[in-house]
Amino acid sequence: MIIKEFSSKYGVVHVFIENDELWKQFEAYDGLNSLLFKRPAVILVEAIHDRALKRLVSFVLDSTISNHDKAASNIQRSLDTELLRSDDFCSPRF
């Protein structure tokens, strides 16, 4: 809700990346077999995150941190892009 309001108020184009929402895209996923879809969903999160970084698209990454090293890598990759600069913290982009 907050993201939609922010988007409409500031005209921000963003991507919302959520692992749990990606699981629902798998036809065979029924909620009880989540272990079968955990790894494919992580791969999709990585691919979407990579594409957002490459295209310099604002995004919200909402994911369970099950692997500290991977989470640290994702954060560092995000910080290393032109998308986030120190002056952007006051920008309506965020």
Short mmCIF file of the C-alpha atoms (twelve columns), coordinates in Angstrom:
data_MODEL
# 
_entry.id   MODEL 
# 
loop_
_atom_site.group_PDB 
_atom_site.id 
_atom_site.type_symbol 
_atom_site.label_atom_id 
_atom_site.label_alt_id 
_atom_site.label_comp_id 
_atom_site.label_asym_id 
_atom_site.label_seq_id 
_atom_site.Cartn_x 
_atom_site.Cartn_y 
_atom_site.Cartn_z 
_atom_site.pdbx_PDB_model_num 
ATOM 1  C CA . MET A 1  0.000  0.000   0.000   1 
ATOM 2  C CA . ILE A 2  2.728  2.463   0.963   1 
ATOM 3  C CA . ILE A 3  4.699  1.632   -2.189  1 
ATOM 4  C CA . LYS A 4  1.664  2.268   -4.423  1 
ATOM 5  C CA . GLU A 5  0.975  5.611   -2.731  1 
ATOM 6  C CA . PHE A 6  4.616  6.655   -3.056  1 
ATOM 7  C CA . SER A 7  4.618  5.604   -6.697  1 
ATOM 8  C CA . SER A 8  1.479  7.552   -7.562  1 
ATOM 9  C CA . LYS A 9  2.593  10.639  -5.614  1 
ATOM 10 C CA . TYR A 10 6.103  10.844  -7.073  1 
ATOM 11 C CA . GLY A 11 5.666  8.960   -10.344 1 
ATOM 12 C CA . VAL A 12 8.392  6.514   -9.366  1 
ATOM 13 C CA . VAL A 13 8.746  3.447   -11.535 1 
ATOM 14 C CA . HIS A 14 9.878  0.575   -9.357  1 
ATOM 15 C CA . VAL A 15 10.031 -3.168  -9.167  1 
ATOM 16 C CA . PHE A 16 8.851  -5.086  -6.104  1 
ATOM 17 C CA . ILE A 17 10.834 -8.318  -5.818  1 
ATOM 18 C CA . GLU A 18 9.380  -10.790 -3.336  1 
ATOM 19 C CA . ASN A 19 10.434 -14.415 -3.172  1 
ATOM 20 C CA . ASP A 20 7.071  -15.624 -1.821  1 
ATOM 21 C CA . GLU A 21 5.186  -14.042 -4.717  1 
ATOM 22 C CA . LEU A 22 7.438  -15.788 -7.225  1 
ATOM 23 C CA . TRP A 23 6.600  -19.209 -5.772  1 
ATOM 24 C CA . LYS A 24 2.978  -18.645 -6.745  1 
ATOM 25 C CA . GLN A 25 4.016  -18.483 -10.399 1 
ATOM 26 C CA . PHE A 26 4.891  -22.177 -10.388 1 
ATOM 27 C CA . GLU A 27 1.836  -24.188 -11.415 1 
ATOM 28 C CA . ALA A 28 2.713  -27.179 -9.223  1 
ATOM 29 C CA . TYR A 29 3.319  -25.085 -6.081  1 
ATOM 30 C CA . ASP A 30 0.679  -25.855 -3.447  1 
ATOM 31 C CA . GLY A 31 2.159  -24.320 -0.299  1 
ATOM 32 C CA . LEU A 32 3.100  -27.690 1.161   1 
ATOM 33 C CA . ASN A 33 5.876  -28.386 -1.330  1 
ATOM 34 C CA . SER A 34 7.765  -25.119 -0.894  1 
ATOM 35 C CA . LEU A 35 11.125 -26.878 -0.517  1 
ATOM 36 C CA . LEU A 36 10.879 -27.966 -4.158  1 
ATOM 37 C CA . PHE A 37 10.519 -24.368 -5.298  1 
ATOM 38 C CA . LYS A 38 12.887 -22.588 -2.946  1 
ATOM 39 C CA . ARG A 39 15.962 -22.786 -5.181  1 
ATOM 40 C CA . PRO A 40 14.155 -21.884 -8.449  1 
ATOM 41 C CA . ALA A 41 12.561 -18.893 -6.713  1 
ATOM 42 C CA . VAL A 42 15.973 -17.758 -5.433  1 
ATOM 43 C CA . ILE A 43 17.311 -17.973 -8.994  1 
ATOM 44 C CA . LEU A 44 14.405 -15.807 -10.183 1 
ATOM 45 C CA . VAL A 45 15.023 -13.259 -7.420  1 
ATOM 46 C CA . GLU A 46 18.668 -13.058 -8.490  1 
ATOM 47 C CA . ALA A 47 17.743 -12.631 -12.158 1 
ATOM 48 C CA . ILE A 48 15.173 -9.916  -11.444 1 
ATOM 49 C CA . HIS A 49 17.592 -8.162  -9.081  1 
ATOM 50 C CA . ASP A 50 20.336 -8.288  -11.728 1 
ATOM 51 C CA . ARG A 51 17.999 -6.860  -14.368 1 
ATOM 52 C CA . ALA A 52 16.845 -4.061  -12.038 1 
ATOM 53 C CA . LEU A 53 20.465 -3.147  -11.287 1 
ATOM 54 C CA . LYS A 54 21.468 -3.274  -14.949 1 
ATOM 55 C CA . ARG A 55 18.563 -1.042  -15.992 1 
ATOM 56 C CA . LEU A 56 18.991 1.260   -12.967 1 
ATOM 57 C CA . VAL A 57 15.389 0.669   -11.933 1 
ATOM 58 C CA . SER A 58 14.327 1.513   -8.391  1 
ATOM 59 C CA . PHE A 59 13.316 -1.624  -6.532  1 
ATOM 60 C CA . VAL A 60 12.279 -3.066  -3.222  1 
ATOM 61 C CA . LEU A 61 13.791 -6.474  -2.505  1 
ATOM 62 C CA . ASP A 62 11.745 -8.333  0.094   1 
ATOM 63 C CA . SER A 63 13.234 -11.732 0.737   1 
ATOM 64 C CA . THR A 64 14.062 -14.014 3.629   1 
ATOM 65 C CA . ILE A 65 17.757 -13.969 4.374   1 
ATOM 66 C CA . SER A 66 18.557 -17.652 4.533   1 
ATOM 67 C CA . ASN A 67 22.101 -17.214 3.245   1 
ATOM 68 C CA . HIS A 68 24.050 -14.385 4.884   1 
ATOM 69 C CA . ASP A 69 26.790 -14.346 2.237   1 
ATOM 70 C CA . LYS A 70 24.250 -14.118 -0.603  1 
ATOM 71 C CA . ALA A 71 22.374 -11.328 1.189   1 
ATOM 72 C CA . ALA A 72 25.615 -9.415  1.756   1 
ATOM 73 C CA . SER A 73 26.501 -9.882  -1.917  1 
ATOM 74 C CA . ASN A 74 23.089 -8.581  -3.036  1 
ATOM 75 C CA . ILE A 75 23.400 -5.539  -0.793  1 
ATOM 76 C CA . GLN A 76 26.922 -4.806  -2.009  1 
ATOM 77 C CA . ARG A 77 25.931 -5.200  -5.674  1 
ATOM 78 C CA . SER A 78 23.091 -2.754  -5.085  1 
ATOM 79 C CA . LEU A 79 25.391 -0.248  -3.394  1 
ATOM 80 C CA . ASP A 80 27.906 -0.533  -6.234  1 
ATOM 81 C CA . THR A 81 25.441 0.683   -8.877  1 
ATOM 82 C CA . GLU A 82 24.702 4.229   -9.935  1 
ATOM 83 C CA . LEU A 83 21.165 3.734   -8.644  1 
ATOM 84 C CA . LEU A 84 22.137 4.596   -5.084  1 
ATOM 85 C CA . ARG A 85 24.202 7.673   -4.362  1 
ATOM 86 C CA . SER A 86 24.549 9.577   -1.109  1 
ATOM 87 C CA . ASP A 87 22.457 12.507  -2.388  1 
ATOM 88 C CA . ASP A 88 19.604 10.168  -3.312  1 
ATOM 89 C CA . PHE A 89 18.489 9.661   0.270   1 
ATOM 90 C CA . CYS A 90 16.601 12.952  0.030   1 
ATOM 91 C CA . SER A 91 15.422 12.305  -3.505  1 
ATOM 92 C CA . PRO A 92 11.806 11.350  -4.248  1 
ATOM 93 C CA . ARG A 93 13.213 8.382   -6.193  1 
ATOM 94 C CA . PHE A 94 13.480 6.605   -2.866  1 
# 
